[in-house]
Structure formats: C-alpha cells, structure tokens
XYZ file of C-alpha atoms in Angstrom:
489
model
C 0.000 0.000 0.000
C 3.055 1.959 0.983
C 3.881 1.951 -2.631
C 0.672 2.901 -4.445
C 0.358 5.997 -1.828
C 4.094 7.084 -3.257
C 3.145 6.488 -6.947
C -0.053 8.839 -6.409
C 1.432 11.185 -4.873
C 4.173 11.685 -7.387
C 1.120 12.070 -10.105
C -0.438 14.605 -7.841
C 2.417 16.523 -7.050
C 3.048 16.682 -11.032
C -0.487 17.661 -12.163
C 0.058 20.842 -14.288
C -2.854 23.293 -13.303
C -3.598 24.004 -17.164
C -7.156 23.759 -17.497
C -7.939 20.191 -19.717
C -11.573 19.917 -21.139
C -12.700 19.181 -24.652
C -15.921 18.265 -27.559
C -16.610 16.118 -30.724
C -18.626 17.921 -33.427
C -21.127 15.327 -34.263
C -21.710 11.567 -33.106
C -20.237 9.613 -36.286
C -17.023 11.836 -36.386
C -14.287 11.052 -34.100
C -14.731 8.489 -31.644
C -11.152 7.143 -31.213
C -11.151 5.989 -35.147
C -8.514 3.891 -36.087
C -5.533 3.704 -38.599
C -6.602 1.124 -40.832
C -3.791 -1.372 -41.790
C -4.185 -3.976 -44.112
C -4.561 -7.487 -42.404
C -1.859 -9.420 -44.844
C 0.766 -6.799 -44.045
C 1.976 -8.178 -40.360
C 4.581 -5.822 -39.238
C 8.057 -7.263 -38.514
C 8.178 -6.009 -35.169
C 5.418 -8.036 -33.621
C 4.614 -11.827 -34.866
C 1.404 -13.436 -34.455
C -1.102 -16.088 -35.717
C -4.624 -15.281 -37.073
C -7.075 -17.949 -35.810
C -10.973 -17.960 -35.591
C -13.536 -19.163 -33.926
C -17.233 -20.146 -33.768
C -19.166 -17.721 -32.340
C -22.737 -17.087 -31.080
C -24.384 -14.394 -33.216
C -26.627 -13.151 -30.071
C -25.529 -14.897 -26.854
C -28.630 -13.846 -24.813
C -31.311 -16.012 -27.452
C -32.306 -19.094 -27.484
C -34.288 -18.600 -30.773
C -31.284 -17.338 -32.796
C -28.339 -19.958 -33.653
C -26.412 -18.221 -36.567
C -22.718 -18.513 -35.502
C -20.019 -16.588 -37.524
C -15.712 -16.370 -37.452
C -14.406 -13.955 -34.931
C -10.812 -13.057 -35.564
C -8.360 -13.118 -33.132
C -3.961 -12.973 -32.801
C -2.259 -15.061 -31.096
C 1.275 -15.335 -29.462
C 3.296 -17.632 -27.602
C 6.900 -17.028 -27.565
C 7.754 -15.983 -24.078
C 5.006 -18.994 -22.423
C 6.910 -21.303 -21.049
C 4.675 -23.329 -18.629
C 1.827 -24.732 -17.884
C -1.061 -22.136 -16.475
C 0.591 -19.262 -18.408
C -0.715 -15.525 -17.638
C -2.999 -14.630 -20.524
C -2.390 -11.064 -21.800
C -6.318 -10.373 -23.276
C -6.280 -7.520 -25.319
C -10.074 -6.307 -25.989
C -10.482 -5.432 -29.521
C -12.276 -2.103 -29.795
C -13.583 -0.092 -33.193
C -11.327 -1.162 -36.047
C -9.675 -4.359 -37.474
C -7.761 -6.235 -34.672
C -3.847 -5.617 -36.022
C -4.364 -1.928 -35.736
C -4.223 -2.255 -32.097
C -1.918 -5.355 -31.714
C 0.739 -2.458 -33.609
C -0.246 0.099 -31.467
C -0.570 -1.825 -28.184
C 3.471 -2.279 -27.994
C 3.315 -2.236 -24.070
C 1.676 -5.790 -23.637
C 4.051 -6.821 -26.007
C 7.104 -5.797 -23.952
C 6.246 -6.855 -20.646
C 4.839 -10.485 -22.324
C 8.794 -11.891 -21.514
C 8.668 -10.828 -18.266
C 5.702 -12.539 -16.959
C 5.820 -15.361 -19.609
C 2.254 -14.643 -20.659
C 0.486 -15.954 -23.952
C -0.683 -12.884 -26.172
C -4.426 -12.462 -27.531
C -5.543 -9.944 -29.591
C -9.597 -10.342 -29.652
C -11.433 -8.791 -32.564
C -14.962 -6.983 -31.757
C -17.537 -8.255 -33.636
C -18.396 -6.141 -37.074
C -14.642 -4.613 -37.269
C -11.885 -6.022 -39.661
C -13.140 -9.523 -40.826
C -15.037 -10.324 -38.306
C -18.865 -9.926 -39.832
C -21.665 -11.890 -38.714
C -23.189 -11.748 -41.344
C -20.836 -11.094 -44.335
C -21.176 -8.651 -46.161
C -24.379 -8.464 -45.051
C -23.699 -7.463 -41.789
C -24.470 -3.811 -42.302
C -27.614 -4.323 -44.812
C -30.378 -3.466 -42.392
C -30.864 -3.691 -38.506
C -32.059 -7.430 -38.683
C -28.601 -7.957 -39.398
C -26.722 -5.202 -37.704
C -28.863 -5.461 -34.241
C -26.003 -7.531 -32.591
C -23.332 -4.877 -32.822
C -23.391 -4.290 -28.837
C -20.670 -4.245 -26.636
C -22.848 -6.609 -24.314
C -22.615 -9.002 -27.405
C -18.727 -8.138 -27.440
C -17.651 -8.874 -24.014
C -19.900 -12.711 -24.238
C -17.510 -13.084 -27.002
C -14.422 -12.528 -24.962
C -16.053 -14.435 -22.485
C -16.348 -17.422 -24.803
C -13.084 -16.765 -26.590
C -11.225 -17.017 -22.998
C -13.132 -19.895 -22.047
C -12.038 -22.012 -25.278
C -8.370 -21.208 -24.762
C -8.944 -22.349 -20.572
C -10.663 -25.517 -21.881
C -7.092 -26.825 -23.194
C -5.198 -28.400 -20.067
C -1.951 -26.090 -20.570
C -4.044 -23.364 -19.515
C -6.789 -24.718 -17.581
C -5.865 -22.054 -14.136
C -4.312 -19.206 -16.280
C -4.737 -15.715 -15.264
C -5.920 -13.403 -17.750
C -4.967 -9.641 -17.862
C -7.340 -7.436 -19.883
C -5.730 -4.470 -21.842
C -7.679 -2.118 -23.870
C -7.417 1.398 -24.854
C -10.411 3.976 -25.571
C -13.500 2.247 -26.203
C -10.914 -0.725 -25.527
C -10.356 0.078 -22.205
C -13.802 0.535 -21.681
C -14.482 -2.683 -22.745
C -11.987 -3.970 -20.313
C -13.005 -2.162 -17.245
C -16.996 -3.436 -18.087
C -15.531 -6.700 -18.594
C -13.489 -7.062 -15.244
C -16.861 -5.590 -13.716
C -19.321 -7.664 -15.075
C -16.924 -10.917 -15.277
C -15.133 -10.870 -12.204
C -15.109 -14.965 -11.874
C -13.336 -14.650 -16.033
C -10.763 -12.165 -15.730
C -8.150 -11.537 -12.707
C -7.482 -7.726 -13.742
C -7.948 -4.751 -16.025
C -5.732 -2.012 -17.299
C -8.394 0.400 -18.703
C -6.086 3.246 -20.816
C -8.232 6.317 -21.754
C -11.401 4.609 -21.169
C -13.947 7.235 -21.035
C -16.594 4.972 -18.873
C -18.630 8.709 -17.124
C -18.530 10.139 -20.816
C -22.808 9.776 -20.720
C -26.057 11.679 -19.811
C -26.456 13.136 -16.088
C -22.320 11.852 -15.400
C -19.746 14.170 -17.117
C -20.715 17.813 -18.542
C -20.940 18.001 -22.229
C -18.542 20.984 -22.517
C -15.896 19.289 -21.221
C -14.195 17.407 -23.814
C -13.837 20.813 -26.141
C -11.933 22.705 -23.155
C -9.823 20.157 -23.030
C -9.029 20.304 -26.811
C -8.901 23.945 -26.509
C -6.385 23.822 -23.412
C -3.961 21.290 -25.570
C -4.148 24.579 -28.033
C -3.477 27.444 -25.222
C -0.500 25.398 -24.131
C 1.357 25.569 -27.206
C 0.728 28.928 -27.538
C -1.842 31.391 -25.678
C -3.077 32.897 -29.031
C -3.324 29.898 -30.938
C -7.040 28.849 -29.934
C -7.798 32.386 -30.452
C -6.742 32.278 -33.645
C -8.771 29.156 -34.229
C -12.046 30.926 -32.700
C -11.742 34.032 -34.677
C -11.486 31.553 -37.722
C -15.019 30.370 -37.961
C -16.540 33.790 -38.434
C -13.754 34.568 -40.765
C -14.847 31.619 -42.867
C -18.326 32.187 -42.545
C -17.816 36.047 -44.367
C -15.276 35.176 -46.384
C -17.805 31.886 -48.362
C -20.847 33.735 -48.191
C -19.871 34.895 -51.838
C -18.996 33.282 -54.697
C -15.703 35.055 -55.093
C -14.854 34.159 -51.450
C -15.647 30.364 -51.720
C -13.295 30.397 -55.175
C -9.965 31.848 -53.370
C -10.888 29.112 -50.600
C -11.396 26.073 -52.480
C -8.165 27.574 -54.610
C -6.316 28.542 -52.408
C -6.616 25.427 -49.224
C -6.486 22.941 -52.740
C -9.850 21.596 -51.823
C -10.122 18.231 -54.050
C -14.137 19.566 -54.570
C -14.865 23.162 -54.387
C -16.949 24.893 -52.302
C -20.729 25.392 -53.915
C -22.872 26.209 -51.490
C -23.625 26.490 -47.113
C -23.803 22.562 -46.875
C -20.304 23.031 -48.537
C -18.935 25.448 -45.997
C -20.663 23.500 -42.855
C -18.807 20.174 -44.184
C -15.156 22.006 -44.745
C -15.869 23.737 -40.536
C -16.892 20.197 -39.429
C -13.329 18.438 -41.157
C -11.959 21.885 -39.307
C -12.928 20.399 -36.187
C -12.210 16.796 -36.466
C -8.894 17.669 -37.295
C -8.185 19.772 -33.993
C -9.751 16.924 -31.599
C -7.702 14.195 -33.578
C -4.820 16.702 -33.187
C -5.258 16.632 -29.520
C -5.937 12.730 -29.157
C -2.876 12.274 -30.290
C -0.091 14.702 -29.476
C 2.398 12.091 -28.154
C 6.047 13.349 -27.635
C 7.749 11.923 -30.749
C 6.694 11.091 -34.527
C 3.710 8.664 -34.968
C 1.797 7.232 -37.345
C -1.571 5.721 -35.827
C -4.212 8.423 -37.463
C -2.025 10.173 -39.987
C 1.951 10.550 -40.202
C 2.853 13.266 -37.820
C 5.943 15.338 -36.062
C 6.181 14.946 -32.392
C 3.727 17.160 -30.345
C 2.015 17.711 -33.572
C -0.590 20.888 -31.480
C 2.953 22.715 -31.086
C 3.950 22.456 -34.772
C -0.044 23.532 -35.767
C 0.529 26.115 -33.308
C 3.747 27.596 -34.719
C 1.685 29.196 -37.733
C -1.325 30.515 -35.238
C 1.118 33.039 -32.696
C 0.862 36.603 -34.166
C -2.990 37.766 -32.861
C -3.684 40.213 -34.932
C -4.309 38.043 -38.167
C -7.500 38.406 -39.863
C -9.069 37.794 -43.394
C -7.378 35.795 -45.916
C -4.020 36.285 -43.764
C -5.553 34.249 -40.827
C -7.291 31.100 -43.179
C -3.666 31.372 -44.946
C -2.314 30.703 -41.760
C -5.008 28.298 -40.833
C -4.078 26.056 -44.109
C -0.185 26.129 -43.047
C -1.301 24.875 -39.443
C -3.854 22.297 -40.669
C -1.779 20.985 -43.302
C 0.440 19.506 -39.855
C -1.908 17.317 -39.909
C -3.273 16.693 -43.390
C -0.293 16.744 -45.019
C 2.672 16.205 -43.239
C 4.698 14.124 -45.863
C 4.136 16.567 -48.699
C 1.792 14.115 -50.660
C -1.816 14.960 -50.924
C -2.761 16.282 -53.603
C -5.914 17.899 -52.378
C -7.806 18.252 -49.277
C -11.013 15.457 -49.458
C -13.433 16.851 -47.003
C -15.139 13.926 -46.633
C -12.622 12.097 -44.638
C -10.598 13.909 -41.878
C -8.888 10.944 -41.244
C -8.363 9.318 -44.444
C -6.502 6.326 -43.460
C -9.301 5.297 -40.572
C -11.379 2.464 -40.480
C -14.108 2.630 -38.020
C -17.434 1.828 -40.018
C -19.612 0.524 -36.999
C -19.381 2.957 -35.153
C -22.125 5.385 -35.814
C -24.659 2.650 -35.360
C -23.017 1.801 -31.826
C -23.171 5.446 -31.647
C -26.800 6.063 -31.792
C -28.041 2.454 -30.032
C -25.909 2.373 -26.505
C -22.461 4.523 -26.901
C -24.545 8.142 -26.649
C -21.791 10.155 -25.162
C -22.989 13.890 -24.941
C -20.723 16.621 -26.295
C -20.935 20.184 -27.050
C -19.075 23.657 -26.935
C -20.641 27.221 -26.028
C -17.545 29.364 -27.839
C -16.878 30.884 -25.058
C -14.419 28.555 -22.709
C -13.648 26.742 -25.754
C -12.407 27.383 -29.331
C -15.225 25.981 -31.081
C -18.201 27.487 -32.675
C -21.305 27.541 -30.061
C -22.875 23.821 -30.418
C -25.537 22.498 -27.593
C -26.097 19.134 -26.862
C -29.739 18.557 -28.117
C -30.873 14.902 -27.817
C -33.499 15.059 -29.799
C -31.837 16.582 -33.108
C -29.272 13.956 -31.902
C -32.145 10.925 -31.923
C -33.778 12.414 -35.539
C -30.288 12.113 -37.000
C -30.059 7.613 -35.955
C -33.332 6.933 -36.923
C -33.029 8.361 -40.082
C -29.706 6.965 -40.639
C -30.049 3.810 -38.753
C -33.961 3.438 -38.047
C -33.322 2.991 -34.283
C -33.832 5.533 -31.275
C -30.657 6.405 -29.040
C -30.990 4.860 -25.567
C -28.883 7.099 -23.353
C -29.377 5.303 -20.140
C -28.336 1.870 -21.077
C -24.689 2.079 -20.060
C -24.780 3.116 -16.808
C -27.304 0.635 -16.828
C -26.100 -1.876 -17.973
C -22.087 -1.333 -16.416
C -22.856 1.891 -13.613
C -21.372 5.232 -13.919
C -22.584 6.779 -10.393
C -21.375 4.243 -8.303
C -18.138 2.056 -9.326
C -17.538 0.995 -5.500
C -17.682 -2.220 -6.175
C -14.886 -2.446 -8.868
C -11.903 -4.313 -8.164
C -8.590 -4.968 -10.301
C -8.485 -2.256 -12.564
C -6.455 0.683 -13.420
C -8.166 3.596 -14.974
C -5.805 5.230 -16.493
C -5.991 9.032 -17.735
C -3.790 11.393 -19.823
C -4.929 15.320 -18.835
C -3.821 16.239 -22.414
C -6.003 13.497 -23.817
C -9.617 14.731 -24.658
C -11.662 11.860 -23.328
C -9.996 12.327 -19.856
C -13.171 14.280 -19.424
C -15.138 11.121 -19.258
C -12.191 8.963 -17.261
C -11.953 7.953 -13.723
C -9.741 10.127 -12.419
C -9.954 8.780 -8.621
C -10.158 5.728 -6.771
C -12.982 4.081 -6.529
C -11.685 1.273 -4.127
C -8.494 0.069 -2.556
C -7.948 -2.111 -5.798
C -9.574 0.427 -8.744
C -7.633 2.690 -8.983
C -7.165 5.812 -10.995
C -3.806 6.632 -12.569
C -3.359 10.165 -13.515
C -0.469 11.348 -16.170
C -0.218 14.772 -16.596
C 2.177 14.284 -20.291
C -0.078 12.025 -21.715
C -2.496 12.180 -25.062
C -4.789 9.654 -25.831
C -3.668 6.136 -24.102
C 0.149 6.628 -24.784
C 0.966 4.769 -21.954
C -0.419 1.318 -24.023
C 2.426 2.460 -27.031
C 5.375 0.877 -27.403
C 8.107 2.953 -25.200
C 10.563 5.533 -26.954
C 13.056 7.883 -25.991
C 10.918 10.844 -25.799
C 8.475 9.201 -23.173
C 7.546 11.564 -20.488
C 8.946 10.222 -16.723
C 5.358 10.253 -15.593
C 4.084 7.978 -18.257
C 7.393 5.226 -17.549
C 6.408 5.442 -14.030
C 2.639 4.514 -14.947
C 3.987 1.645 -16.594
C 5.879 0.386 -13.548
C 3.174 0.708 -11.658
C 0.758 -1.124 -13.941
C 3.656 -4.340 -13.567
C 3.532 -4.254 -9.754
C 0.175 -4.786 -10.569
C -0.223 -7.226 -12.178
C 2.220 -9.053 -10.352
C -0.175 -8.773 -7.765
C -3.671 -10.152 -9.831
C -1.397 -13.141 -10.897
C -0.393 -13.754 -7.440
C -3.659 -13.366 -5.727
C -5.014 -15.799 -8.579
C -2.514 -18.522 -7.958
C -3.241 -18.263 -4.200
C-alpha cells in the first residue's frame, strides 16, 4: 500500500494546473477511429497467428443460432509453462492488427511474466462480420453490434483457450485502450469470476447523460491549443466567423477552395458546414494524439504535432485571408505532413481510418454527450440537443438512441464495487473528461499522467516518453504481479 500511496502522490504533485476539457462535433465523427492497416501486411516487429472461432451471433437467445468467425492474434513465444498468464487484449472499433501495432506495451512486458498474447477482434470490425457482407444491410442484421454481445464473445473466446489443459488455471490480464479500455473495465466488472485484472487506458466509462458535462471534452481540446501557444485557440475561434464572411460569396468560396487545394470546391452552405466540421475533427484528432515523438496511428505526424499547428497561429492580430492562410499552413500539420496529398477530401478527416460501426453503436448504446458554447472553448457555439441527436439515428439507422443503457447496464454513479483495474488518464487526452480520475476502491484505482495524449501509456516505449508515463507503466507491472499472485493463491 506503501507503494501505491508514493506512486499517487508523485502524479499529484506533477499535475500541471492548465485547465484540460474538450468536444466532438457530431456523433459519427471522431470516436477514437482507427488507422486502418491492411490485415496481410503483419509488421516485422510483432509476430502473431490469425485464428478464428465459432461464435454465437446473439448470446442472450435461445431462438437465434447463426454462428459466424471472430478473428483473433495469437502469441506464444515468451510462455513457457503450464497455467501461463494470458495477456487479453479487448479489440475495440477497427480491425484487430491496428491495435496489436499500437498496443506495444503488452508486447514488452509479455517476456517478463511469460504470458500468452491475444488480440480479440470486436464483432463487425476487420473480418469479423456476422453476417458477411451483409452485416451492415439493415438492422435485422446489424442489431447484434453491442458491446454486451462483445464482451460474451471474450467471455467465450477465454473460455475455449482455458478448456485446453496447458491453460486450464491461467490468469488473464485485460488491456484495452479507448472504447478498448472501456471494454476492459466493463468486462473485469461484469466478469469478475473470467478475468483476474484490467488495465483500462483512456477509457472514457462517465462520458454519458447526467455523469460528465458536455462541454468538457472541447476545453480540453482547446487547453492542448493554449499550451502551445496562448493565441493559438484564439486564432482558431476568430477563424469560424472569418470563414463564414469570407464563403458567403462566390468570389470568397473560389480563393478558398483555390487557395486550401480543396479536391471539390466549395458550392454552397452545406459546402462550408462540411469544410468547418473536417476543421474540427482535425483539432480533436490533433489533440488525441499529441504524443512526444513522430507517430503514425491516425495520420503521419511530427512529435507534439498541437505545437507544430501552433507555430503558424502566434501573431494575434491576423484576420481575413491572412488568418485562413495561416489556418491552411497549421492544418496541413496534420493533413499533409509528408508533402503528398494532392488535395484536401473533405469527406474524410482521417483518411486512413477504419471505423465503419461505429455510428450505429453510436446512436443504439455509446450516446456520449458533447458540445461547446464558444466561449471557454475554441469551437463554434454547439448544444447538446438529444433530440436533433435521436432524428439524425433513426433516419440513418432506423433505431432511437438509448442514453441510459450504459450506466445501466455497467454503472457510472457508483463504481464501488470495482476491483482490479487501473483507470488510467492522460490530462492532455480529450476523453480524460469522461475517465476515472480517482479511486474508486483500494484495488480500482485511478492513474493520472499529466504528459499524456490519448492512451500513450499502451504504445510501445521511446526515448521521448515523459517520466510520468514510464512510471505509470511500472506501476501497472507491480500490478499485475499482484492479480497473478492473488489468482494462484
């Protein structure tokens, strides 16, 4: 206990007083999406074998008994005996390999504790589709995309591997990051007789109705902006109404679409609302992931990459053309890093993403409120109105948004109860708004880094690594030495 008092305290003691909040600009934007990378090209730094498995389309029927392949990566290098620690990664919104490349942590400590590696894929990401190509026809097919459907398949996945002898009493470790770590956390609560532990990175769990203020996520984007510079999110605000006068003519949307390279021009207001929407995506995925050296997980990007946007947004008095000139240099960070688009598609933000469920697990059980009031944030003013929210699904997906059923289903208000898991938080990560950022028993515990973006601390470590995030990663070891030891016992 000694120990875990020290650790916190050091976290404390380093909490920089900036003020963190942030917001995402509509609900089938920018949930954590994912770099999309293609299944046949395994990287050479981490080696693993694709297996499948028969699985349940709805494990809570006794009427339905379609059964379809769910993926899942597999390695064993560092097992060496019998009753092996199982290192459980839960899949979240994208094809499994994107996060077995971007989830290098479990993949270093795997020699250390001798553990067998799983990467699980959620159902109706990468290749796992109930239905085929099917899956996403029409809601008799798509209905099953839950994540109550997801964690009975980790459930049954884990069971399969225990029902071979060699690892008949193995721990298993959940890992997950983002809706990941969510996953994890719900799973550890919900399964505690499955799984011995959770480390839940950047899992926004309180990120729903009557838990965590909507305005929070935009002032923590806007923050990660006043950081690098105090007159960058200025810059940004003053922006929108610049854009706004500057397209309400035809002459004005020509030396935009011109002049920013836009791959379609600018015709009309739907035009101009689509080019400030890919505006915003780009600042929140800007924020997500401002990690401390060159990455590639959403697009290919310099270290701190809100720093090297903010370079071109310092001098305050820009205005007019001078300020959206400056506005293309800073964007183009992001959107063009390498020097190799040709154009800017405003249809994808985040061209190399895959996250095509989403939306639908957006407006069934995932509502997460967000909005920004332009005033303690950078944004233009956007309320949170459930309604406009609930016309939007069921005329995309024919099904009403059901706010409620998280907390529900897992409980937001009171976590007391949760044992073995580490909530883990970055304050320059977004979706901190809707973390755990304190205890919630002697064995849940909330891990605060004040360096971190969106779930660093699950990357692979590198040079640039701030101390508090290599500390967080000690502390997740002890543990887990811990789980494993209180399992054996």
């Amino acid at each position: 206990m000694e120990l875990r008092s020290f650790l916190l305290l050091i976290f404390i003691a380093s909490w920089q007083p900036t003020t963190q909040n942030i917001f995402q600009n509509s609900f089938y934007t920018t949930y954590q999406r994912q770099l999309h990378i293609p299944h046949h090209k395994q990287s050479a730094k981490y080696k693993y074998e694709t297996k499948t498995i028969d699985m349940p389309v709805d494990h809570f029927s006794y009427s339905v008994s379609d059964t379809f392949k769910l993926r899942y990566l597999v390695n064993n290098t560092w097992q060496k005996t019998y009753n092996a620690p199982i290192f459980f990664y839960t899949g979240n919104e994208g094809n499994i390999e994107t996060f077995a490349e971007n989830t290098g942590f479990m993949w270093e400590i795997a020699p250390e504790f001798g553990a067998l590696l799983i990467f699980a894929e959620h159902r109706y990401y990468g290749e796992s589709m109930p239905y085929g190509n099917k899956s996403y026809a029409d809601l008799n097919h798509l209905g099953y995309l839950t994540s109550q459907q997801a964690l009975a398949d980790y459930v049954h996945l884990i069971k399969h591997i225990r029902s071979k002898s060699e690892y008949k009493h193995s721990p298993v470790i959940l890992f997950g990051g983002s809706y990941g770590g969510m996953l994890s956390a719900w799973m550890r609560i919900k399964y505690p007789h499955i799984v011995q532990g959770a480390i839940a990175s950047s899992a926004p769990i309180l990120q729903f109705t009557g838990v965590t203020e909507c305005e929070a996520f935009a002032r923590i984007v806007t923050s990660d902006f006043k950081a690098a510079h105090k007159n960058c999110p200025k810059l940004i605000h003053k922006s929108w109404s610049v854009i706004s006068n500057i397209t309400s003519t035809d002459k004005g949307r020509k030396w935009l679409s011109d002049n920013w390279k836009l791959c379609e021009p600018l015709k009309n207001s739907s035009d101009v609302k689509l080019l400030k929407s890919y505006l915003k995506d780009i600042y929140i995925n800007l924020a997500e992931v401002n990690y401390p050296y060159k990455a590639n997980f959403l697009a290919p990007l310099p270290a701190f990459p809100v720093n090297a946007v903010c370079k071109h947004l310092t001098n305050e008095s820009l205005a007019g053309t001078e300020l959206l000139t400056a506005i293309h240099k800073a964007i183009s960070i992001f959107t063009n890093y390498t020097s190799e688009t040709k154009c800017l598609n405003l249809n994808d933000s985040t061209p190399q993403l895959d996250a095509i469920g989403w939306p639908f697990q957006a407006c069934t059980e995932m509502v997460m409120p967000m909005c920004s009031d332009g005033t303690n944030d950078m944004f233009e003013p956007e309320p949170w109105n459930l309604d406009e929210y609930s016309k939007d699904c069921i005329k995309q997906f024919s099904v009403k948004p059901q706010p409620n059923t998280i907390c529900e289903q897992y409980g937001c208000q009171d976590l007391s109860t949760a044992t073995n898991i580490i909530f883990s938080n970055g304050l320059m990560d977004p979706w901190s708004s809707g973390g755990v950022l304190r205890n919630l028993s002697s064995s849940a515990i909330a891990i605060v880094i004040p360096e971190s973006a969106h779930h660093l601390d699950l990357r692979s470590s590198e040079a640039n690594d701030p101390y508090s995030v290599i500390l967080a990663r000690k502390y997740y070891r002890t543990f887990i030495k811990e789980w494993i030891k209180g399992h054996k016992q």
